[in-house]
Structure formats: C-alpha cells, structure tokens
Coordinates of C-alpha atoms in Angstrom, one line a residue:
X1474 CA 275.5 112.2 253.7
X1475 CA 272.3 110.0 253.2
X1476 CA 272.4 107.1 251.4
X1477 CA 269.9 106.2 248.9
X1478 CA 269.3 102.4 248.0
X1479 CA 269.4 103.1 244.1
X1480 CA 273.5 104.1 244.7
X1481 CA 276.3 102.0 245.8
X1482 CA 278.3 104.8 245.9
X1483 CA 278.4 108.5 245.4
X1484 CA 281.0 108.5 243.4
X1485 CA 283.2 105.9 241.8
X1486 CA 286.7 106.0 240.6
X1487 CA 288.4 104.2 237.8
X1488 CA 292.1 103.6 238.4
X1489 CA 294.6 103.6 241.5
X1490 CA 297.1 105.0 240.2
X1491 CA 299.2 108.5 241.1
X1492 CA 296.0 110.3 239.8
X1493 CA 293.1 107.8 242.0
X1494 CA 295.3 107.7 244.7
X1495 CA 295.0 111.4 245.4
X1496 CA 291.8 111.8 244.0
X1497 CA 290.4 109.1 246.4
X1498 CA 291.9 111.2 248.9
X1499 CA 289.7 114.3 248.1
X1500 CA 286.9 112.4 248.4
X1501 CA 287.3 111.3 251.2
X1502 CA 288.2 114.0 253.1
X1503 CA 284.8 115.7 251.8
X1504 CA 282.9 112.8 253.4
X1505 CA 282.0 111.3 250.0
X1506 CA 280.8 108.1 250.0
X1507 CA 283.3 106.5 247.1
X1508 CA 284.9 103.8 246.0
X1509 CA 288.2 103.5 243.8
X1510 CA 288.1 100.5 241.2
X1511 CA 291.1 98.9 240.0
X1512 CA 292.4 96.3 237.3
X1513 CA 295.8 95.1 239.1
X1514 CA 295.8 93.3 241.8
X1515 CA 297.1 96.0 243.8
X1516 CA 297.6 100.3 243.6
X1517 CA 299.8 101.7 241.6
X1518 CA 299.6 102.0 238.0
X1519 CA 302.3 102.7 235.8
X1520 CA 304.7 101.7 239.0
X1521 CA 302.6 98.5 239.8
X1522 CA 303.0 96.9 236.3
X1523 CA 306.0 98.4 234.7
X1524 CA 308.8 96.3 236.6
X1525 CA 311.4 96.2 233.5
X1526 CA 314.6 96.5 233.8
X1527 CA 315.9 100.5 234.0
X1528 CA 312.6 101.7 234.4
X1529 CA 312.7 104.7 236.5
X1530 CA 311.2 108.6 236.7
X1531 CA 312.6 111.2 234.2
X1532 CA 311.1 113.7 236.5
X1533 CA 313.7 114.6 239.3
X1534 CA 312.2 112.5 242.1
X1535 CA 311.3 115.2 244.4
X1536 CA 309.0 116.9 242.0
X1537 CA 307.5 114.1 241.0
X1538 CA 306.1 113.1 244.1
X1539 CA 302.8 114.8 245.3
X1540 CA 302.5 118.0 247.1
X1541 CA 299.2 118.2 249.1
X1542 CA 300.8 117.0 252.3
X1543 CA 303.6 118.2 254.6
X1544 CA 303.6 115.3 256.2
X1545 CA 304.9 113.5 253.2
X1546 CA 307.5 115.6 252.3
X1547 CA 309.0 115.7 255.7
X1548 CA 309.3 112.1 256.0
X1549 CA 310.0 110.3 252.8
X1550 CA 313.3 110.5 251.5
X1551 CA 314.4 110.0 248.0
X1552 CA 316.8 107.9 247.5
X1553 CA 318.1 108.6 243.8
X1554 CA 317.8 112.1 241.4
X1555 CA 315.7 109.8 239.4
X1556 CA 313.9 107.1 241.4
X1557 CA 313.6 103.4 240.1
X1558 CA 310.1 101.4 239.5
X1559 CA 310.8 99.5 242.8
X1560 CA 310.9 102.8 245.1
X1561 CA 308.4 104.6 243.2
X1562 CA 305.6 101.8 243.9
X1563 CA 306.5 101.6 247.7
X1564 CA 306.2 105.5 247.7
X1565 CA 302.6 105.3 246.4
X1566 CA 302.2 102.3 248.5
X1567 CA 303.3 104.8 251.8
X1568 CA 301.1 107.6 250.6
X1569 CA 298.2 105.3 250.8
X1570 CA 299.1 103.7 254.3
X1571 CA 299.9 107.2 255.3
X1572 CA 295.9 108.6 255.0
X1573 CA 294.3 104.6 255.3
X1574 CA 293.3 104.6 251.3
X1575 CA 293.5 101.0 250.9
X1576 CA 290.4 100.2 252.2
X1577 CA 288.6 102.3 249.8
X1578 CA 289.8 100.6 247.0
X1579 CA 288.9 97.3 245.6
X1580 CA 291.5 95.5 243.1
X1581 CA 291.1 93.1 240.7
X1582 CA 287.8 94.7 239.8
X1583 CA 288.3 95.4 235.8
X1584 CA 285.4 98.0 234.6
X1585 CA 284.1 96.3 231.7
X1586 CA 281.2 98.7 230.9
X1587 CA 280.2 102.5 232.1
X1588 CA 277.0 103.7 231.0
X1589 CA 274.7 106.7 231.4
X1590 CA 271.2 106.0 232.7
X1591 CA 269.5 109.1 231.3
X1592 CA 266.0 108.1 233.4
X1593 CA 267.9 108.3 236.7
X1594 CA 271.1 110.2 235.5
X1595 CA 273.4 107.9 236.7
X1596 CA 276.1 105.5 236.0
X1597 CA 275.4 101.8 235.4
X1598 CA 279.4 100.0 235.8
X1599 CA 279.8 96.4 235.2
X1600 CA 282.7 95.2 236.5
X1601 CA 284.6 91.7 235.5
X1602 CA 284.0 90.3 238.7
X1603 CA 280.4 90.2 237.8
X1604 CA 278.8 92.8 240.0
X1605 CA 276.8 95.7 239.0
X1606 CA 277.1 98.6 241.0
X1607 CA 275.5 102.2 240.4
X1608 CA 277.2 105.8 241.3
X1609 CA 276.2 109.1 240.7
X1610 CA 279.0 110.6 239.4
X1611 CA 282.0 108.7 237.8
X1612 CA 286.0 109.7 238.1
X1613 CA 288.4 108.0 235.2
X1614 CA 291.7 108.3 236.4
X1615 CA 292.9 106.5 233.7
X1616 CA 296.9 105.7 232.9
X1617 CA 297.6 107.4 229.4
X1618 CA 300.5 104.9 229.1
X1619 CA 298.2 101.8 230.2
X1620 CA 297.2 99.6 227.4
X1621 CA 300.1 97.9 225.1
X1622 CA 301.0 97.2 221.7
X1623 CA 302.0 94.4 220.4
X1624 CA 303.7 94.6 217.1
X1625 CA 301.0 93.5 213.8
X1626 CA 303.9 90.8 212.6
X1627 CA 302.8 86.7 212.2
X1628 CA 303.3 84.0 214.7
X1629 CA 303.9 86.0 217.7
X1630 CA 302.5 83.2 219.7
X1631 CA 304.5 80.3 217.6
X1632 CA 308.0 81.5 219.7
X1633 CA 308.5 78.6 222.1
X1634 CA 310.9 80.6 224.3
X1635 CA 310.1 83.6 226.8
X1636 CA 308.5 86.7 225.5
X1637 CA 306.5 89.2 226.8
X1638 CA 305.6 93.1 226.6
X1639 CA 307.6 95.8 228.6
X1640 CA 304.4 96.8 230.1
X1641 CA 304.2 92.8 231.1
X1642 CA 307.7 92.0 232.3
X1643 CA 306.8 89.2 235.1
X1644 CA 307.0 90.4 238.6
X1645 CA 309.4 88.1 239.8
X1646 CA 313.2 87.6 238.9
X1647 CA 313.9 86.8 235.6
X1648 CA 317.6 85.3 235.3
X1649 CA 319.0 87.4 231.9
X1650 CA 322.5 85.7 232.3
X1651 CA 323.8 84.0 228.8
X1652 CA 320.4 84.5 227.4
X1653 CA 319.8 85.8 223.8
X1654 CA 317.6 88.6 223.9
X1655 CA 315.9 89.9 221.1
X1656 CA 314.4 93.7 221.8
X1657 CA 311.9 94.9 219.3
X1658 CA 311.5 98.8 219.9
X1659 CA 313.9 101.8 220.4
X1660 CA 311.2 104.0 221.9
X1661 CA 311.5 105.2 225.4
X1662 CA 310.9 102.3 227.3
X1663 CA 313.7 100.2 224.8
X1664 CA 316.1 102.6 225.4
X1665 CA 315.6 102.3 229.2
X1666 CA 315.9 98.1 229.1
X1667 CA 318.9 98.0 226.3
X1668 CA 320.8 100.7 228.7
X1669 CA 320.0 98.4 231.7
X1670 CA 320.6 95.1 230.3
X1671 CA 323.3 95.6 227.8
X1672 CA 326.0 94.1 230.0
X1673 CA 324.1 91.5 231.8
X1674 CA 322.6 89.4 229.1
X1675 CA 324.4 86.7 226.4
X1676 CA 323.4 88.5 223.3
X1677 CA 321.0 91.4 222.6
X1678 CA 319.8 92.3 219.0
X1679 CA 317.3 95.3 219.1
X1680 CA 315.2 96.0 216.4
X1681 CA 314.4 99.5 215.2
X1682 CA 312.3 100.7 213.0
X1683 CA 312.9 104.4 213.6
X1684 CA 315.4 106.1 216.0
X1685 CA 314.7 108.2 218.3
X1686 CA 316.2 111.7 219.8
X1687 CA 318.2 111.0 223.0
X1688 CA 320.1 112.6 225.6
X1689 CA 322.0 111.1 229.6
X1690 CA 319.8 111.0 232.3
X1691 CA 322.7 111.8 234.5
X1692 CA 321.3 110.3 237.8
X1693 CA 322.7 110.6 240.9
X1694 CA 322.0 109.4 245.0
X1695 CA 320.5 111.8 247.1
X1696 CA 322.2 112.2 250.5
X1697 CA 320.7 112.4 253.7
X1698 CA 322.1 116.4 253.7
X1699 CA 321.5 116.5 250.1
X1700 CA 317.3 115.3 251.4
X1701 CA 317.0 117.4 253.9
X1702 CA 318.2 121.0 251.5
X1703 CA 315.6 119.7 249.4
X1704 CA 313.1 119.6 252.3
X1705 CA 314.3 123.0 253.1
X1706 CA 313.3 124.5 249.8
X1707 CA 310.3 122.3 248.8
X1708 CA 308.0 125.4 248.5
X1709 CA 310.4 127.1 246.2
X1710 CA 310.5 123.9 244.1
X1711 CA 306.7 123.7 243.8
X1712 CA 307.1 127.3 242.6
X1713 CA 309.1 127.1 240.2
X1714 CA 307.2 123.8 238.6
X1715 CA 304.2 125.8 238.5
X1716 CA 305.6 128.6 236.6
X1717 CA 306.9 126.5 233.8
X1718 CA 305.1 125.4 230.8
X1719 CA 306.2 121.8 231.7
X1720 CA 305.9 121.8 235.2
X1721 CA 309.5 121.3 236.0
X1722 CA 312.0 122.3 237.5
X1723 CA 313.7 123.4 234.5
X1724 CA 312.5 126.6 233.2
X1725 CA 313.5 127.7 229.3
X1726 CA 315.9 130.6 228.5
X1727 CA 314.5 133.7 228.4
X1728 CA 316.7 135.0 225.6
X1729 CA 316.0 134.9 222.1
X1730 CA 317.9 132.2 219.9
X1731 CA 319.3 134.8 217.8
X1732 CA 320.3 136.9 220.6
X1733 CA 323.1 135.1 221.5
X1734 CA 326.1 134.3 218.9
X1735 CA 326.3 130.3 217.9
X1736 CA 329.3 130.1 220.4
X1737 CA 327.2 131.3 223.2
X1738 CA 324.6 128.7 222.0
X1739 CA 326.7 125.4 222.2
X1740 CA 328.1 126.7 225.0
X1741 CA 325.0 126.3 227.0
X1742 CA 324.0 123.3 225.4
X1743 CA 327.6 121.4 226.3
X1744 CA 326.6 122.8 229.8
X1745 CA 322.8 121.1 229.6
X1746 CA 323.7 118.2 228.1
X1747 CA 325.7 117.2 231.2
X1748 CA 323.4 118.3 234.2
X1749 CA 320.7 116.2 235.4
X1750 CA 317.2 115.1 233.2
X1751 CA 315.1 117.2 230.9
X1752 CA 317.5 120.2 231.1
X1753 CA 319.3 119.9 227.7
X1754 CA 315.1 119.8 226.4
X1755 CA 313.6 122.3 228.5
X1756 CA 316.4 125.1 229.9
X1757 CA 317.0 125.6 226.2
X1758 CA 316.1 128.6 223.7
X1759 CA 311.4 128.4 223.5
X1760 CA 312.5 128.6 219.4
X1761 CA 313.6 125.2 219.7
X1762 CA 310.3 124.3 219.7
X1763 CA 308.6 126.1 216.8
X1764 CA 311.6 127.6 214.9
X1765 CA 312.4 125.1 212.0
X1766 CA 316.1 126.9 211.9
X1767 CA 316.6 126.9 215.7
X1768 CA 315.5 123.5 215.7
X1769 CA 318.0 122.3 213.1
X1770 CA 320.2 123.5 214.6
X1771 CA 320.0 121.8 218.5
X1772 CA 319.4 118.6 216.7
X1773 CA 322.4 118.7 214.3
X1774 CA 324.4 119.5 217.8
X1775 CA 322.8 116.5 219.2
X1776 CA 323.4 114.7 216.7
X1777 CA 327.1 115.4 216.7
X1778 CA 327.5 114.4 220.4
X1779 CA 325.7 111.0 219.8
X1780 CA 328.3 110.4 217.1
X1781 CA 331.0 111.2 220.0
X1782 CA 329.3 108.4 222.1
X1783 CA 328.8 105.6 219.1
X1784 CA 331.9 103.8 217.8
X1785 CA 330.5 102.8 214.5
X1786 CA 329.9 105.7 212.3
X1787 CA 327.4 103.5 210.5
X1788 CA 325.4 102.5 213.9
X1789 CA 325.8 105.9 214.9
X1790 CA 324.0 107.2 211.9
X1791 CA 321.3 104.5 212.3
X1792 CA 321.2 106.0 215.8
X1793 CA 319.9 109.3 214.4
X1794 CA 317.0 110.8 213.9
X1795 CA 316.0 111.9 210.3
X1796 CA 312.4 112.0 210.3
X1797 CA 311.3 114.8 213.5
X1798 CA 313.7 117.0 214.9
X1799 CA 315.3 117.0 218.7
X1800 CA 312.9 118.1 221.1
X1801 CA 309.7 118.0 219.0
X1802 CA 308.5 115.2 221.5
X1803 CA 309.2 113.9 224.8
X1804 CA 313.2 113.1 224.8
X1805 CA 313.9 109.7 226.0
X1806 CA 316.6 109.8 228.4
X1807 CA 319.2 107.3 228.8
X1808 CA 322.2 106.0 230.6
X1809 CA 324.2 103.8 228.5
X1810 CA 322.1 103.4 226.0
X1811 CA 324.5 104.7 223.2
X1812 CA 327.2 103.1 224.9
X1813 CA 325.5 99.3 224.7
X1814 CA 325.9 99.6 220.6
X1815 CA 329.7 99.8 221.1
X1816 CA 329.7 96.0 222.8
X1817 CA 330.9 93.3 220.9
X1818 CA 327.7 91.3 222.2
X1819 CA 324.6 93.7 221.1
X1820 CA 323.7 94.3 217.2
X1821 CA 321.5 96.8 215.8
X1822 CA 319.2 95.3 213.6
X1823 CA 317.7 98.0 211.2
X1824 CA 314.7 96.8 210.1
X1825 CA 313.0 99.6 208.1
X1826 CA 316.4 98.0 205.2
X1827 CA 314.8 94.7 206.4
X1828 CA 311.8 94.0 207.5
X1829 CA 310.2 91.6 210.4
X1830 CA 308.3 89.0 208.0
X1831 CA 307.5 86.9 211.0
X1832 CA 308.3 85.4 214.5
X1833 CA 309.2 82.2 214.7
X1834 CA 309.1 78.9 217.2
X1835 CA 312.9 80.1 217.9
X1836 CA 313.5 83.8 217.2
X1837 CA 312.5 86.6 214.5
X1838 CA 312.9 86.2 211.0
X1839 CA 313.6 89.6 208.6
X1840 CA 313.9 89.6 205.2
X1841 CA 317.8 89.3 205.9
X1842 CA 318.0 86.2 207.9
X1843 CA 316.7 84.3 211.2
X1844 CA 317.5 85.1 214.5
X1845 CA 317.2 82.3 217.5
X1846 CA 316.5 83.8 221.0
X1847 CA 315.7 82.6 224.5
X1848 CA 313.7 85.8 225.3
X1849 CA 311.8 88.3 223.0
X1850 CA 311.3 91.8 224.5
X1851 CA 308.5 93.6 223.0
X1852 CA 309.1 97.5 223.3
X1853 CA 306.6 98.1 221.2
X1854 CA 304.5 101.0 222.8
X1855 CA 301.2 102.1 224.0
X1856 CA 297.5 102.7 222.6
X1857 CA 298.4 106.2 224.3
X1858 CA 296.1 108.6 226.5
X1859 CA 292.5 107.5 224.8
X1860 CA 293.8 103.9 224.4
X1861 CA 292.7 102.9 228.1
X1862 CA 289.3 104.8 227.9
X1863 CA 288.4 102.8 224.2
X1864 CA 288.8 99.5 226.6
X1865 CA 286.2 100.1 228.3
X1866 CA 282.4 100.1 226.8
X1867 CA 281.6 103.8 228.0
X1868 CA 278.5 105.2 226.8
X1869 CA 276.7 109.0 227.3
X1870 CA 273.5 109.9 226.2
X1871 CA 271.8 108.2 223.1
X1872 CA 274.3 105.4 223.3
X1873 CA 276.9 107.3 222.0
X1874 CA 280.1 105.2 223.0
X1875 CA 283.3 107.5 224.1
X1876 CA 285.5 105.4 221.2
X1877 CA 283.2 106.6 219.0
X1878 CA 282.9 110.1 220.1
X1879 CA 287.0 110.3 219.8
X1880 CA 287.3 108.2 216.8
X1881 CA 288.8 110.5 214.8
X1882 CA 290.4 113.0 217.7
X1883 CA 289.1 113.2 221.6
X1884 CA 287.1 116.3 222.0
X1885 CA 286.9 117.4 225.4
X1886 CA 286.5 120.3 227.9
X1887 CA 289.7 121.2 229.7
X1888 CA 290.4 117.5 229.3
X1889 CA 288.9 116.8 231.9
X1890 CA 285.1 116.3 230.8
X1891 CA 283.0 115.6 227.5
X1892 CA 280.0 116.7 226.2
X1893 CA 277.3 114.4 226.0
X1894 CA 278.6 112.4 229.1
X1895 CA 277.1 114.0 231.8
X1896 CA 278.8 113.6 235.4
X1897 CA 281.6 112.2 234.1
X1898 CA 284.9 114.0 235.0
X1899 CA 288.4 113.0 233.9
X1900 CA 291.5 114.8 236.2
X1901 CA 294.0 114.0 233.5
X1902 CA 292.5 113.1 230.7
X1903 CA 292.9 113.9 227.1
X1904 CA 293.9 117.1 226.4
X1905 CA 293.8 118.4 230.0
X1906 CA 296.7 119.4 231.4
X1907 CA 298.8 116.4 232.6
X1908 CA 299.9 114.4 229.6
X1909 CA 302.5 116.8 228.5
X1910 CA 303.8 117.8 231.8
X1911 CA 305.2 116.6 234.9
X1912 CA 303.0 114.4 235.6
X1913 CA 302.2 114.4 239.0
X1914 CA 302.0 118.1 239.0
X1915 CA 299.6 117.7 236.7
X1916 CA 297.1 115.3 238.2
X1917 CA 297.4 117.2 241.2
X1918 CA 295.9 120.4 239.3
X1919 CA 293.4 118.3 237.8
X1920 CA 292.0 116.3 240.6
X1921 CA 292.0 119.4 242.6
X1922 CA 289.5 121.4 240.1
X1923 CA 287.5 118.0 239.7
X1924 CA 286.9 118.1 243.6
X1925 CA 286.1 121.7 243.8
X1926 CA 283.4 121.7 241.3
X1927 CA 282.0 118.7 243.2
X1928 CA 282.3 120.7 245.8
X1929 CA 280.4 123.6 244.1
X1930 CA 278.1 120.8 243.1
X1931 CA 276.7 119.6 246.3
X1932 CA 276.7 123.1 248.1
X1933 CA 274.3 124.5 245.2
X1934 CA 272.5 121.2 245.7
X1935 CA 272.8 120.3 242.3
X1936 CA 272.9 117.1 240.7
X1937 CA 273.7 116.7 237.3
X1938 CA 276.3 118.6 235.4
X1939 CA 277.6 118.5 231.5
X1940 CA 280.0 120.2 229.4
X1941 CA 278.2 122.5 227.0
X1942 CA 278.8 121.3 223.1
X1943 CA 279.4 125.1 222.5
X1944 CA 282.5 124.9 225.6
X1945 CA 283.7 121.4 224.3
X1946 CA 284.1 123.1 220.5
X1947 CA 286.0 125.9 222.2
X1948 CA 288.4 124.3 224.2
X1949 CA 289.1 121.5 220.9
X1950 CA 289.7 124.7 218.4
X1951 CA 291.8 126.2 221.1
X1952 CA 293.9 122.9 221.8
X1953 CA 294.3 122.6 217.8
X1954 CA 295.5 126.1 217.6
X1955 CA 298.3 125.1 219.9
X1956 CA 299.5 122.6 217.7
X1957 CA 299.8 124.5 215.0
X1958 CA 302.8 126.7 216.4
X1959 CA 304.6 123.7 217.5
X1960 CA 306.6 121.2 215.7
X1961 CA 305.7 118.4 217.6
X1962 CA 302.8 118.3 215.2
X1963 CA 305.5 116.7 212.6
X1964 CA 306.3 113.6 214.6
X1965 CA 305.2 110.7 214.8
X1966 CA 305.0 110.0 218.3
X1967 CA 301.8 109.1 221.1
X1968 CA 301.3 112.9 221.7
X1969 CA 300.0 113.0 217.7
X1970 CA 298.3 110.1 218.4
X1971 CA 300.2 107.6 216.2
X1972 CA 301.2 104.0 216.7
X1973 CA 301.0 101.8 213.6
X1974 CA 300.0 99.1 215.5
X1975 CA 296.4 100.5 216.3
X1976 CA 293.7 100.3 213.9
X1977 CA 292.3 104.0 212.7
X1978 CA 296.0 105.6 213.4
X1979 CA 297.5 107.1 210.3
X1980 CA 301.2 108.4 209.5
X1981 CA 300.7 112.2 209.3
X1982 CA 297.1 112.3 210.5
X1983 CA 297.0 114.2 214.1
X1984 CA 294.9 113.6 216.8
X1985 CA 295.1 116.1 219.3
X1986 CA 295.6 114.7 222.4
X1987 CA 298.1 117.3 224.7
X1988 CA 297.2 120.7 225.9
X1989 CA 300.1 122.1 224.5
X1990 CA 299.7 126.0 225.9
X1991 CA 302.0 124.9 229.0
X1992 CA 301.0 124.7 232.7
X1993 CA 301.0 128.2 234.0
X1994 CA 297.9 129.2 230.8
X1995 CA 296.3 125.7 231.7
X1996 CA 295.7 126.6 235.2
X1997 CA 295.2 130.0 235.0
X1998 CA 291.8 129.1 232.2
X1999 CA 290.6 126.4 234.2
X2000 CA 290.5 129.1 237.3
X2001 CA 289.1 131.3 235.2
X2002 CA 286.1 128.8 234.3
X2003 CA 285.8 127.7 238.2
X2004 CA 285.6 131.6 239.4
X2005 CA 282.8 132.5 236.4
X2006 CA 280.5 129.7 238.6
X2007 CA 282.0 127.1 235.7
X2008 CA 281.0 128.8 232.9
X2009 CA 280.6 126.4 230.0
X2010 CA 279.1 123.5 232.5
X2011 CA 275.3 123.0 232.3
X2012 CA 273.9 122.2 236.1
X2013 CA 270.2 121.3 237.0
X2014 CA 268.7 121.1 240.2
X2015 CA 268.0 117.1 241.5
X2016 CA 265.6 116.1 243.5
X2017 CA 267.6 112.9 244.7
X2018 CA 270.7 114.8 245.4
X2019 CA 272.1 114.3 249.0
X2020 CA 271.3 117.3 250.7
X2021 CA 274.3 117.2 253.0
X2022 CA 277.9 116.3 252.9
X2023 CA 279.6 115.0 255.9
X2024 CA 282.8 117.1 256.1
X2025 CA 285.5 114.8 257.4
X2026 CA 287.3 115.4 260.8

C-alpha cells in the first residue's frame, strides 16, 4: 500500500499478548503496514509477567492455545492437562518465531497517551520512550487482568523485608526455604501460590478477607499417545468449544435440575468434582446459574466436600463462602489449596474478625497482634478489564477521555468498539465476548471480526468508521439484560466490576463488564452485524485512504 508521510503506520496495536500476537498476525498477512506496541520488555502478557509460583491455565491446554494454524497444532505438544506459566510463555514465544512476528513489535514502548485528531481523523500516540508516532486506525489488545492492586492499608513501603505483588513476582529464583511468608489475598491467584508453596516455605500466614468458592484442578501429563489423539480430534475439540456458552470443552447438562431426583444430582456432581478443570462448574445443571434453589443447593454440596478436605471444622468454615453462591463467578481451581490449612506450619488469619491496621518495617499488624515476615505476598487482585484502558490518556472526539466515558460502567459496541472514538477497535474488550470465556477462543473471534471489517474497510475505500450512539445504547441495554438472569450479578468479584481497592468501585454497585449471553449468541450477532454491511457502524468515504492493500504472499 502507499505510504503517506503524515502516518507512521497504518495501524497500531496496543499489547503483545495472546490477543496482539494473533492480531499482528492478521495484519500482516493483509499487507498492512503495522506495528504492535508493548509495555514488557518482551511478548507475552499475562504469561510474560505472571511468573508466581502455581500459576498455570484453567483452560485444558489444548483449547487454550490458538487455532488459526495447522501448523501449530501439529507440532507443539502439551506437556500438562493444565500448562504452567513457564511453557505457556515459550508457546507464545514459538507462535511468534513460527510466522517471524517479533520484528513487528517493539517492547518497552509504554503508550502513555492515544488521542483522536478530529482535523486529520487520526490517532496521535505518545509513547514513554518519548516518540510520537501517528496511525490511522488503533487496535487495544489490552490484558483485562493487567494492572494490580495493592491493598489501601499504611506503610506498605515501611516493610524492610521482600514484598511484592503476584502480578510482580521477580523473574528470577527466589529461594522460599525457612522463610516466613505472609500472603494477603485468597482470590484466584492466592489460592494458586498457597497450594504451590505450602510445603516449601518456613511459615505461611494468609490473610483473607472473604473466601472464595473452590474446586481440584485435577491436572495431569499428557503423553506423547495421549498428544497425538488430541491432534487426531482437534477439529472436533474446536467444535465443541464453539458450541458452548463458555467456550470449552465442557458443555452443561441438558436436563433440567428438577428432572432428575437429588440422588441422581450428587451423583453427577461426585463424578465432576473429580474429572479434570471447569467440569464440576460448567457440565452441571444451566439452573445453577440463575436458580437461587438449584444454586443452594451445588454450593451447600460443595461446601460439604471442602469440609471433607479441611481438618479444622473452624478453618473449614472460614474456608466457605457465605456471601455469593458456588459458580456465580469464575471458580478458582486448586491443587492443595484446602490441604495446605491442615499443616502445622500455615495459619489462616481472618481478618474481616481482625482487621490489617498497618504494615510494618517487619511484618503486618491486625487488630489482634503483629506478625514478622521475611516476604509479604500481595494477592490482592486486579483493576480488571477497563483497569488497563484507564492507564492510558485515551481521548475521542471533543476530548472526551475513555475513563471518563466508562466512569460509571464501559459502554461499548460488541465490546469491541465505542462510540465517539472513531477507528478505534478493541478484539476483547469490555463486554465483547472474551472476558467470560475461554480466552483464547475468544480473542480469536474477536480479532477475526476486527480484521474483517478492516478488510471491508479498505475494499469500499473507506476511511473512517464509528459506532453509532444508537448501536452502542443497544448492545449496553442488551449486555445489562444478561445480567439480570444471572446470579453473578450478586457477587462481588471483577466480572461486577468490584475491587475495594479502586477508587469509584462500590460494594453492590455493578458495572457491566462480561457479555454474559455465552459464545455461540455472541458470534452468531456479531455475524449478523458483519453480513448486514456492519449495521450500526457509521463509514465515510476518505480522500487520504490507501487505495490499495498489498495482499501478502
């Protein structure tokens, strides 16, 4: 395509993760002139920077991992049910060798600023480096887990020993033997380190605030033979994923709760609880998730076998949930988590009885007592899905900042673009379809609509395209409306948009930031908008558009 010496590139993407990696891909392939952006110092994302101990897919591996190339799939092996962080970030570092990505990204280059010139309709980026580049059309492929917490508690900085956030643990080997380790957090990324380091460290106190639902990962290796049946039947697995509202493997039980007699019911669920991941969550009874009975009734089930695991019938009961029900939310999934509380060497420290007044130059003090530590663990969570978009100083027509825009709840089209910010698409962003799926499957979906209506773009020669506020309102209501039939909307979790530690997030206030209508509606609309020439998307003819695009060899 022609260049033009107002543009540094065609298109510019923000983030090299799982999403940019493929979505650089696209672009490429169409003959785009583009550019991928990133923070790190390297690719990756969530697997580049999230090197604690335990972490590791919930996804079974081989759905996780992309599906656009044969290629792939015939050569990587899996090595685990569940792959760990370190195999995960050499697959994404394969996938880009494999096609020669690398050299269309540039690292260390943290967006600082992304803003709408409405007198050439297109994108001014600063970047912290210090350049300034320009691009017509701008790609966030943002991490919805990508900006962290800390907790709002005094003299975090005064602790003279080793701390640091999950999201932060350092790259290289940290030495955990005879250490006192204090673990603030029992969300999903706690339950993954306390499982992991239970049995390797001095002491380890965790603090928690409030429990959280759990259930075994059940991981397993994968054989060569056991690799090469899964090759075998790699179409049938994408199948199946796409058929189910979460994009797994696991698909729900077509029977109605009240079908079956109670026996029948734990039957299954004494079967689901012991096979591998999401299955005790997702091949269950669909009332689980909007039935307040049926509900009740998995979770007092569940409750009952995390008793069976806990030795302390007090601990065990801290170990329960009492404020959302099982399922409501993502389950965590652990191995050994429950077990770790029966060690003579970890304590549970409840601090919702007594509170965290401060840290200290050697430890944490509650309202109870001090407690000295070498390390301090901060599992403390995420400013989720719109957290890393806030970050950056993004602004649409008028000045109207994107943080400001989703103050009180994002407002989107498919997720994937926003009124008012014109050539600005988003494959997973809030409330598209990834961030409540199988990832992966869900980026994959998204990028591949994002590329197509470029596509669509520079075949009309047309240069300039916006969500209509009248498609943005529609899509919002009809997000909302999903929430209302689900009990998620009770919990207080990242997919309702709370964390205490964020200024403007509020116990019981939602922000609706998951498509909740499940995969199969989700793709099926956003083909419906693509084959109705993107109805809902406002085009205009450009003068400076490229008039052709160099289709790659």
């Amino acid at each position: 395509m022609r260049s033009e010496t107002n543009l540094d590139y065609e298109v510019v993407v923000v983030g090299a993760g799982v999403a940019g990696i493929y979505q650089i891909k696209r672009l490429i392939d169409m003959g785009i002139k583009a550019t991928v952006l990133e923070a790190d110092a390297d690719l990756g994302g969530t697997w580049y920077n999230n090197r604690y101990p335990g972490a590791r897919f919930d996804s079974e591996s081989y759905t996780y991992g992309y599906s656009f190339s044969k290629e792939i799939l015939d050569e990587w092996h899996w090595k685990e049910m569940f792959s760990g962080q370190p195999e995960n970030l050499k697959y994404l570092n394969f996938v880009a060798d494999k096609f020669n990505l690398r050299q269309h990204m540039q690292f260390n280059c943290r967006v600082q600023s992304a803003i709408f010139n409405e007198s050439e309709e297109l994108w001014d980026i600063k970047v912290s480096d210090g350049r300034e580049l320009r691009c017509r059309v701008l790609i966030l492929a943002l991490g919805l887990l990508s900006q962290p917490t800390m907790p709002r508690v005094e003299g975090v900085e005064d602790f003279q020993g080793r701390s640091w956030h999950t999201y932060n643990w350092p790259h290289e080997q940290v030495d955990l033997r005879d250490q006192r380790v204090g673990v603030v957090g029992t969300g999903a990324t706690a339950i993954q380190v306390i499982g992991e380091i239970a049995d390797k460290v001095g002491e380890l106190t965790v603090f928690q605030r409030r429990p959280n639902w759990v259930a075994p990962l059940n991981n397993s290796e994968i054989s060569p033979a056991q690799m090469d049946e899964i090759r075998a039947r790699y179409d049938e697995i994408f199948e199946t994923c796409a058929r189910t509202p979460g994009g797994f493997e696991h698909e729900p039980d077509r029977r109605g709760f009240y079908e079956v007699s109670q026996e029948e019911r734990y039957e299954l669920w004494d079967q689901l609880y012991d096979e591998p991941g999401f299955a005790i969550w997702l091949r269950n009874f669909r009332e689980i998730f909007t039935d307040e009975e049926a509900n009740a009734e998995i979770s007092a089930y569940v409750a009952e076998r995390i008793r069976g695991r806990v030795e302390d019938p007090e601990v065990a009961e801290k170990l329960i949930p009492k404020d959302h029900g099982f399922g409501v939310q993502r389950v965590p999934m652990e191995t050994g988590y429950l077990e770790a509380f029966n060690r003579e060497n970890v304590q549970l420290v409840d601090i919702s009885e007594t509170p965290i007044e401060r840290v200290t130059e050697t430890g944490i003090r509650t309202s109870d007592g001090d407690y000295d530590f070498d390390i301090i663990v901060y599992a403390t969570g995420f400013d989720a899905i719109t957290g890393s978009f806030d970050h950056i100083d993004i602004r649409g027509r008028n000045g109207m900042t994107l943080k400001e825009k989703w103050f009180d709840s994002p407002t989107t089209f498919l997720g994937m673009m926003v009124s008012g910010f014109p050539n600005l698409l988003m494959p997973s962003g809030p409330q598209s379809g990834s961030a409540s799926t199988n990832y992966p499957r869900g980026i994959e979906n998204g990028v591949d609509w994002c590329t197509e209506m470029l596509e669509y773009l520079y075949d009309n020669e047309l240069g300039y395209f916006e969500a209509t506020e009248e498609a943005e309102s529609r899509w919002t209501e009809h997000v909302v409306k999903m929430y209302s039939v689900m009990l998620m909307r009770k919990a207080q979790s990242w997919f309702t948009g709370y964390n205490s530690n964020v200024d403007g997030h509020e116990a019981g206030k939602v922000r609706y930031m998951v498509y909740n209508g499940g995969t199969p509606k989700y793709v099926a609309t956003i083909a419906d908008v693509a084959d109705k020439d993107y109805e809902g998307i406002r085009f205009s003819n450009d003068a400076h558009m490229p008039v052709e695009v160099v289709t790659a060899d």
